[in-house]
Short mmCIF file of C-alpha atoms and ligand atoms in Angstrom, two decimals:
data_model
loop_
_atom_site.label_atom_id
_atom_site.label_comp_id
_atom_site.label_asym_id
_atom_site.label_seq_id
_atom_site.Cartn_x
_atom_site.Cartn_y
_atom_site.Cartn_z
CA MET A 48 -26.01 -5.35 -0.99
CA ILE A 49 -27.28 -5.62 -4.45
CA ILE A 50 -25.59 -8.50 -6.39
CA GLN A 51 -25.50 -8.59 -10.16
CA LYS A 52 -23.20 -11.64 -11.09
CA THR A 53 -21.46 -11.54 -14.53
CA GLU A 54 -22.77 -13.82 -17.18
CA ASN A 55 -19.48 -13.76 -18.83
CA SER A 56 -16.82 -14.87 -16.45
CA ARG A 57 -13.25 -14.47 -17.88
CA ILE A 58 -11.72 -16.82 -15.46
CA SER A 59 -11.01 -19.45 -18.03
CA THR A 60 -8.58 -16.85 -19.75
CA PHE A 61 -6.82 -16.10 -16.60
CA ASP A 62 -3.34 -17.93 -16.34
CA PRO A 63 -1.83 -17.74 -12.99
CA SER A 64 1.47 -18.53 -14.16
CA ASN A 65 1.27 -15.66 -16.85
CA PHE A 66 -0.46 -12.43 -16.11
CA SER A 67 0.16 -8.80 -15.87
CA PHE A 68 -0.10 -7.30 -12.35
CA GLY A 69 -2.24 -4.12 -12.33
CA ASN A 70 -3.84 -4.71 -15.84
CA THR A 71 -5.71 -7.93 -15.17
CA PHE A 72 -8.96 -7.38 -13.31
CA ILE A 73 -11.19 -9.98 -11.52
CA ASP A 74 -14.76 -10.59 -12.71
CA HIS A 75 -16.55 -8.19 -10.44
CA MET A 76 -16.22 -4.86 -8.62
CA ILE A 77 -18.00 -2.94 -5.95
CA ILE A 78 -19.72 0.29 -6.56
CA CYS A 79 -21.62 2.69 -4.34
CA GLU A 80 -22.84 6.30 -5.09
CA TYR A 81 -23.10 9.30 -2.85
CA GLU A 82 -25.66 11.99 -3.40
CA ASN A 83 -27.84 14.34 -1.40
CA GLY A 84 -25.70 13.77 1.61
CA LYS A 85 -25.90 10.03 1.81
CA TRP A 86 -24.61 6.79 0.42
CA GLY A 87 -26.90 4.70 -1.83
CA ASP A 88 -26.89 0.94 -2.06
CA VAL A 89 -23.62 -1.03 -2.26
CA LYS A 90 -23.69 -2.93 -5.60
CA LEU A 91 -21.42 -5.90 -6.53
CA VAL A 92 -21.60 -5.87 -10.31
CA PRO A 93 -19.53 -7.20 -13.27
CA TYR A 94 -16.11 -5.29 -13.63
CA GLY A 95 -16.13 -2.86 -16.44
CA PRO A 96 -15.73 0.91 -17.35
CA LEU A 97 -18.05 3.48 -16.04
CA GLN A 98 -19.24 6.62 -17.73
CA PHE A 99 -18.17 10.07 -16.38
CA SER A 100 -17.92 13.66 -17.74
CA PRO A 101 -14.42 15.09 -18.29
CA ALA A 102 -15.89 17.80 -15.98
CA MET A 103 -15.90 15.51 -13.16
CA MET A 104 -14.62 17.10 -10.14
CA GLY A 105 -12.55 14.28 -9.10
CA VAL A 106 -10.05 14.58 -12.16
CA ASN A 107 -10.28 18.49 -12.21
CA TYR A 108 -9.61 19.26 -8.44
CA GLY A 109 -8.30 16.00 -7.27
CA GLN A 110 -10.72 14.84 -4.65
CA ALA A 111 -9.64 11.30 -4.79
CA CYS A 112 -8.24 8.84 -2.45
CA PHE A 113 -7.58 5.17 -2.29
CA GLU A 114 -6.33 2.26 -0.36
CA GLY A 115 -4.02 -0.79 -1.26
CA MET A 116 -4.51 -4.18 0.46
CA LYS A 117 -4.30 -7.92 -0.33
CA ALA A 118 -6.11 -11.02 0.08
CA TYR A 119 -3.98 -14.33 0.39
CA LYS A 120 -4.83 -17.87 -0.33
CA ASP A 121 -3.40 -20.72 1.91
CA LYS A 122 -2.48 -24.05 0.74
CA ASP A 123 -5.94 -25.44 1.56
CA GLY A 124 -7.49 -22.78 -0.49
CA GLN A 125 -8.81 -20.55 2.53
CA VAL A 126 -8.82 -16.99 1.87
CA PHE A 127 -7.57 -14.23 4.38
CA LEU A 128 -7.51 -10.51 4.48
CA PHE A 129 -4.66 -8.79 6.40
CA ARG A 130 -5.81 -6.14 9.08
CA PRO A 131 -8.55 -4.75 6.88
CA GLU A 132 -9.84 -2.46 9.66
CA LYS A 133 -6.61 -0.52 9.25
CA ASN A 134 -7.37 0.26 5.66
CA PHE A 135 -10.92 1.11 6.68
CA GLU A 136 -9.57 3.61 9.31
CA ARG A 137 -7.12 4.94 6.87
CA ILE A 138 -9.58 5.57 3.89
CA ASN A 139 -11.69 7.61 6.15
CA LYS A 140 -8.83 9.57 7.54
CA SER A 141 -7.88 10.24 3.78
CA ALA A 142 -11.37 11.14 3.06
CA LYS A 143 -11.71 13.48 5.89
CA ARG A 144 -8.57 15.32 4.91
CA LEU A 145 -9.77 15.75 1.38
CA ALA A 146 -13.33 16.94 2.61
CA MET A 147 -14.91 13.85 1.29
CA PRO A 148 -17.70 11.82 2.78
CA GLU A 149 -16.39 8.87 4.82
CA VAL A 150 -17.60 5.37 4.24
CA THR A 151 -19.35 3.15 6.70
CA GLU A 152 -17.61 -0.04 8.14
CA GLU A 153 -20.36 -2.07 6.61
CA MET A 154 -19.84 -0.70 3.10
CA PHE A 155 -16.11 -1.10 3.30
CA LEU A 156 -15.72 -4.61 5.06
CA ASP A 157 -18.73 -6.28 3.63
CA GLY A 158 -18.07 -5.04 0.28
CA LEU A 159 -14.60 -6.30 0.38
CA LYS A 160 -15.45 -9.68 1.66
CA ALA A 161 -18.27 -10.05 -0.89
CA LEU A 162 -16.06 -9.23 -3.78
CA VAL A 163 -13.13 -11.39 -2.64
CA ASP A 164 -15.51 -14.29 -1.86
CA ILE A 165 -17.30 -14.19 -5.31
CA ASP A 166 -14.04 -14.00 -7.13
CA ARG A 167 -11.90 -16.11 -4.88
CA GLU A 168 -11.01 -18.30 -7.83
CA TRP A 169 -9.06 -15.28 -9.11
CA ILE A 170 -6.60 -15.39 -6.13
CA PRO A 171 -3.55 -17.13 -7.42
CA GLU A 172 -1.96 -19.64 -4.99
CA GLY A 173 1.70 -20.10 -4.18
CA GLU A 174 4.75 -18.15 -2.86
CA GLY A 175 4.30 -14.34 -3.28
CA MET A 176 0.89 -14.63 -4.82
CA SER A 177 -1.95 -12.68 -3.81
CA LEU A 178 -5.00 -10.48 -4.75
CA TYR A 179 -4.24 -6.73 -4.65
CA ILE A 180 -7.45 -4.83 -3.65
CA ARG A 181 -7.95 -1.14 -4.53
CA PRO A 182 -10.74 0.49 -2.57
CA LEU A 183 -11.20 4.19 -3.84
CA ILE A 184 -13.42 7.12 -3.31
CA PHE A 185 -13.51 9.97 -5.78
CA ALA A 186 -15.74 12.91 -6.66
CA THR A 187 -18.21 12.46 -9.59
CA GLU A 188 -20.04 15.67 -9.57
CA GLU A 189 -20.03 17.24 -13.03
CA ALA A 190 -19.05 20.85 -12.24
CA LEU A 191 -16.17 23.17 -12.93
CA LYS A 192 -16.23 24.74 -9.57
CA ALA A 193 -13.29 24.66 -7.16
CA ARG A 194 -15.24 23.60 -4.13
CA VAL A 195 -16.22 20.40 -2.21
CA ALA A 196 -18.23 18.15 -4.48
CA ASN A 197 -21.55 16.95 -3.87
CA LYS A 198 -21.39 13.64 -5.56
CA TYR A 199 -19.00 10.72 -5.09
CA MET A 200 -18.37 7.18 -5.84
CA PHE A 201 -16.91 4.54 -3.60
CA ALA A 202 -15.59 1.46 -5.56
CA ILE A 203 -13.41 -1.59 -4.97
CA VAL A 204 -11.58 -3.20 -7.92
CA ALA A 205 -8.90 -5.97 -7.68
CA THR A 206 -6.15 -7.53 -9.72
CA PRO A 207 -4.27 -10.74 -9.13
CA ALA A 208 -0.79 -9.87 -7.91
CA LYS A 209 2.73 -11.60 -7.62
CA MET A 210 5.83 -10.28 -5.69
CA TYR A 211 7.78 -7.79 -7.70
CA TYR A 212 10.86 -5.62 -6.94
CA THR A 213 12.67 -8.62 -5.49
CA GLU A 214 16.21 -7.49 -6.63
CA PRO A 215 17.85 -4.91 -4.38
CA VAL A 216 17.41 -1.43 -5.64
CA SER A 217 19.44 1.79 -5.43
CA VAL A 218 17.69 4.86 -4.07
CA LYS A 219 18.55 8.63 -4.26
CA ILE A 220 18.21 10.50 -1.12
CA SER A 221 16.17 13.59 -2.06
CA ASP A 222 17.82 16.93 -1.59
CA HIS A 223 15.34 19.06 -3.51
CA TYR A 224 11.89 17.52 -4.09
CA SER A 225 9.53 16.35 -1.26
CA ARG A 226 6.55 13.97 -1.30
CA ALA A 227 4.66 15.83 1.56
CA ALA A 228 4.83 19.26 3.41
CA SER A 229 3.84 20.30 6.85
CA GLY A 230 0.09 20.95 6.97
CA GLY A 231 -0.33 19.10 3.66
CA VAL A 232 -1.77 15.71 2.66
CA GLY A 233 1.11 13.29 3.07
CA SER A 234 -0.52 11.05 5.72
CA ALA A 235 -3.61 10.76 3.34
CA LYS A 236 -3.59 8.26 0.32
CA ALA A 237 -4.55 11.06 -1.78
CA ALA A 238 -4.33 10.29 -5.58
CA GLY A 239 -2.49 13.75 -6.09
CA ASN A 240 0.33 12.59 -3.82
CA TYR A 241 1.37 9.94 -6.33
CA ALA A 242 0.95 12.38 -9.31
CA ALA A 243 3.35 14.66 -7.59
CA SER A 244 5.94 11.96 -6.86
CA PHE A 245 6.29 10.82 -10.57
CA TYR A 246 8.32 13.75 -11.93
CA PRO A 247 11.13 13.56 -9.42
CA THR A 248 11.13 9.75 -9.53
CA GLN A 249 11.59 9.98 -13.25
CA LEU A 250 14.53 12.39 -12.77
CA ALA A 251 16.12 9.97 -10.26
CA ILE A 252 15.53 7.06 -12.74
CA GLU A 253 17.46 9.22 -15.40
CA GLU A 254 20.28 9.45 -12.87
CA GLY A 255 20.52 5.79 -12.65
CA TYR A 256 18.55 5.12 -9.54
CA ASP A 257 15.43 3.06 -9.17
CA GLN A 258 13.59 5.01 -6.36
CA ILE A 259 13.75 8.07 -4.12
CA ILE A 260 14.05 8.34 -0.31
CA TRP A 261 11.82 11.40 0.40
CA THR A 262 13.16 13.81 2.85
CA ASP A 263 11.46 16.50 4.78
CA ASP A 264 10.41 19.53 2.85
CA ALA A 265 11.78 22.15 5.32
CA THR A 266 15.41 20.88 5.41
CA HIS A 267 15.89 17.79 3.53
CA GLU A 268 17.93 16.46 6.56
CA TYR A 269 15.55 13.75 7.71
CA PHE A 270 14.41 10.45 6.14
CA GLU A 271 10.60 10.29 5.62
CA GLU A 272 9.52 7.54 3.17
CA SER A 273 10.86 5.58 0.12
CA GLY A 274 8.79 5.74 -3.06
CA THR A 275 5.62 4.43 -1.90
CA MET A 276 6.91 2.56 1.08
CA ASN A 277 7.82 3.36 4.54
CA VAL A 278 11.46 3.20 5.41
CA PHE A 279 13.50 1.34 7.91
CA VAL A 280 17.36 1.72 8.69
CA ARG A 281 19.58 -0.73 10.74
CA ILE A 282 22.64 0.65 12.39
CA ASN A 283 24.42 -2.27 14.05
CA ASP A 284 21.61 -4.15 15.46
CA THR A 285 19.12 -1.41 16.13
CA ILE A 286 16.17 -0.84 13.76
CA TYR A 287 15.03 2.81 13.20
CA THR A 288 12.05 3.95 11.54
CA PRO A 289 10.72 7.66 11.48
CA PRO A 290 7.53 8.40 13.57
CA THR A 291 4.44 8.71 11.40
CA SER A 292 3.15 12.29 11.13
CA GLU A 293 0.99 14.49 8.92
CA LYS A 294 3.83 14.07 6.26
CA ILE A 295 4.36 10.22 6.61
CA LEU A 296 1.67 7.66 5.77
CA ASP A 297 0.89 5.33 8.49
CA GLY A 298 1.43 2.14 6.80
CA VAL A 299 0.08 -1.19 7.87
CA THR A 300 3.29 -3.02 6.73
CA ARG A 301 5.24 -0.62 8.74
CA ASP A 302 3.34 -1.13 11.94
CA SER A 303 3.35 -4.89 11.30
CA PHE A 304 7.07 -4.90 10.94
CA ILE A 305 7.54 -2.90 14.14
CA GLN A 306 5.45 -5.51 16.14
CA LEU A 307 7.01 -8.37 14.54
CA ALA A 308 10.46 -7.03 15.27
CA LYS A 309 9.59 -6.45 18.94
CA LYS A 310 8.23 -9.91 19.11
CA ARG A 311 11.62 -11.36 17.97
CA GLY A 312 13.35 -9.14 20.57
CA PHE A 313 15.01 -6.79 17.95
CA GLU A 314 15.64 -3.29 19.33
CA VAL A 315 13.29 -0.92 17.40
CA LYS A 316 13.41 2.94 17.72
CA VAL A 317 10.74 4.82 16.27
CA GLU A 318 12.51 8.23 16.02
CA PRO A 319 13.46 10.67 13.30
CA ILE A 320 16.43 9.43 11.25
CA LYS A 321 18.89 12.02 10.16
CA VAL A 322 20.46 11.79 6.66
CA LYS A 323 23.88 12.67 7.90
CA ASP A 324 23.72 9.96 10.65
CA VAL A 325 23.01 7.36 8.10
CA VAL A 326 25.76 8.62 5.76
CA ALA A 327 28.21 8.55 8.63
CA ALA A 328 27.13 5.12 9.63
CA GLN A 329 27.73 4.05 6.05
CA LYS A 330 31.28 5.44 6.14
CA ASN A 331 32.13 3.96 9.40
CA GLY A 332 30.67 0.56 8.48
CA THR A 333 27.88 0.37 11.13
CA LEU A 334 25.16 0.83 8.72
CA LYS A 335 23.80 -2.79 7.86
CA GLU A 336 20.61 -2.35 6.09
CA VAL A 337 18.10 0.23 4.64
CA TRP A 338 14.87 -1.17 3.27
CA GLY A 339 11.16 -0.01 2.41
CA VAL A 340 8.04 -1.75 3.37
CA GLY A 341 4.46 -1.63 1.70
CA THR A 342 1.60 -3.78 0.93
CA ALA A 343 2.44 -4.02 -2.81
CA VAL A 344 6.22 -5.18 -2.33
CA VAL A 345 6.20 -6.16 1.32
CA THR A 346 9.92 -5.34 1.36
CA THR A 347 12.46 -3.93 -0.94
CA VAL A 348 16.18 -4.15 0.22
CA PHE A 349 18.28 -1.19 -0.97
CA GLU A 350 21.79 -2.03 -2.18
CA ALA A 351 22.87 1.62 -2.55
CA LEU A 352 21.91 5.29 -1.43
CA GLY A 353 22.73 8.14 -3.68
CA TYR A 354 23.70 11.25 -1.72
CA ASN A 355 25.31 14.53 -2.98
CA GLY A 356 26.23 12.77 -6.29
CA GLU A 357 27.85 9.89 -4.44
CA LYS A 358 26.73 6.38 -4.49
CA LEU A 359 27.03 4.85 -1.14
CA ASP A 360 27.11 0.99 -1.17
CA LEU A 361 25.28 -1.19 1.37
CA PRO A 362 26.49 -4.48 2.58
CA ARG A 363 25.04 -7.52 0.84
CA LEU A 364 23.67 -9.58 3.94
CA SER A 365 22.65 -13.16 3.45
CA ASP A 366 18.95 -13.96 4.14
CA GLU A 367 19.83 -15.29 7.59
CA GLU A 368 21.74 -12.08 8.62
CA SER A 369 19.25 -9.67 7.01
CA TYR A 370 16.39 -8.34 9.48
CA ALA A 371 14.53 -7.07 6.49
CA VAL A 372 14.39 -10.52 5.09
CA ILE A 373 13.72 -12.21 8.40
CA LEU A 374 10.78 -9.87 9.10
CA LYS A 375 9.43 -10.10 5.70
CA ASN A 376 9.41 -13.89 5.96
CA ASP A 377 7.58 -13.55 9.48
CA LEU A 378 5.01 -11.25 7.87
CA VAL A 379 4.31 -13.37 4.61
CA ASP A 380 4.36 -16.60 6.71
CA LEU A 381 1.61 -14.86 9.06
CA GLN A 382 -0.39 -13.41 6.02
CA THR A 383 -0.59 -16.83 4.29
CA ASN A 384 -1.55 -18.94 7.26
CA LEU A 385 1.93 -20.63 7.52
CA ALA A 386 2.56 -19.38 10.94
CA GLU A 387 0.49 -18.63 14.18
CA ASP A 388 -1.23 -15.33 14.36
CA PRO A 389 -0.83 -14.10 18.03
CA PHE A 390 -1.86 -10.59 16.95
CA GLY A 391 -5.39 -11.48 15.37
CA TRP A 392 -4.36 -9.97 12.04
CA ARG A 393 -5.75 -12.54 9.69
CA VAL A 394 -9.41 -12.37 8.73
CA LEU A 395 -10.95 -15.35 7.12
CA VAL A 396 -13.19 -14.63 4.26
CA ASP A 397 -15.95 -17.00 4.57
CA HIS A 398 -18.15 -18.66 1.78
CA ALA A 399 -20.89 -16.17 2.15
CA MET A 400 -22.31 -15.73 -1.24
CA GLU A 401 -24.59 -18.71 -1.11
CA THR A 402 -26.34 -17.23 1.70
CA VAL A 403 -26.69 -13.72 0.44
C1 PLP B 48 3.21 6.79 0.26
C2 PLP B 48 3.15 5.48 0.88
N1 PLP B 48 3.86 5.03 2.15
C3 PLP B 48 3.76 4.00 2.56
C4 PLP B 48 3.06 2.84 2.03
C5 PLP B 48 2.92 1.59 2.87
O1 PLP B 48 1.67 1.52 3.33
P1 PLP B 48 1.07 -0.07 3.64
O2 PLP B 48 2.06 -0.79 4.44
O3 PLP B 48 -0.22 0.42 4.33
O4 PLP B 48 0.83 -0.58 2.24
C6 PLP B 48 2.35 3.12 0.78
C7 PLP B 48 1.43 2.04 0.25
O5 PLP B 48 0.34 1.93 0.46
C8 PLP B 48 2.38 4.49 0.21
O6 PLP B 48 1.76 4.84 -0.82
#
């Protein structure tokens, strides 16, 4: 790895109690270029803009995919990644689906660790605080030709994060728009998936909702995901979540929730969820909770579902009663080294830079 440390660290301007998530970037970033059929050197360089042509294929034809993951600091200042190998596997799954070159484990994991290590001071401490990390791959070839590109960049950037979306939200069950289609790219973290979701989300917001529950493209009869989260439903004391598929992203938080729920002895059923069953359960009072999970928010609890122009209210459970909150706390405790890690999910980021 080629390391070029910044001579103008911005850390003294960073106020961990007052910063804007997603707009504040740490001092460094990782970049690596792909050309002539192979990846070049991984470089750790000062964070900053790069120069590309508007004819860059990544922006014209959408060959671009990314990951979202976090690093956490415990009360002793130790830094941990959470299941980073899952993100490594998933970025390559996305890259493959978009006909882009896969990255090596060394590029991804060593790059990640080196970046988090050198900028560990940027990781805010305390409840709900973390560093959100964005690895991405995009086509950089300058060519207006609708074909697979020959040049790419792998990059990792990161922004300090705090918990957001803490209030319960209301979500509209989509009866027209879809996030993904059979044979499409729903299971990839393709940049274009997000672009396609913004307009329907805007419409739902205009109708007074915060988010959308995406349903299947063929019938709109089954739950798929919610916003940029996987979705869970609790009817009586059973938790349901749809199986992952080519239309549903295989979320790291989803998988962790399933395992944590089983560890607690909760009944979990990974099976298709019918909209009409959820609506019927709301009407007969057996629908206890619906929530979304993902790296950025961990959990968002829903307070109402919009269906056929009707707002269906969900019960307000206490934190002790809510499986969503219990499992969220289990997960956050594990991520931040407040609890045992029987699964081996935490990965300590050593102080390695001195030896590089
Ligand atoms: C569409 C979509 N579904 C689900 C998730 C949750 O995945 P994860 O738990 O790996 O963050 C995300 C966020 O990354 C997402 O963008």
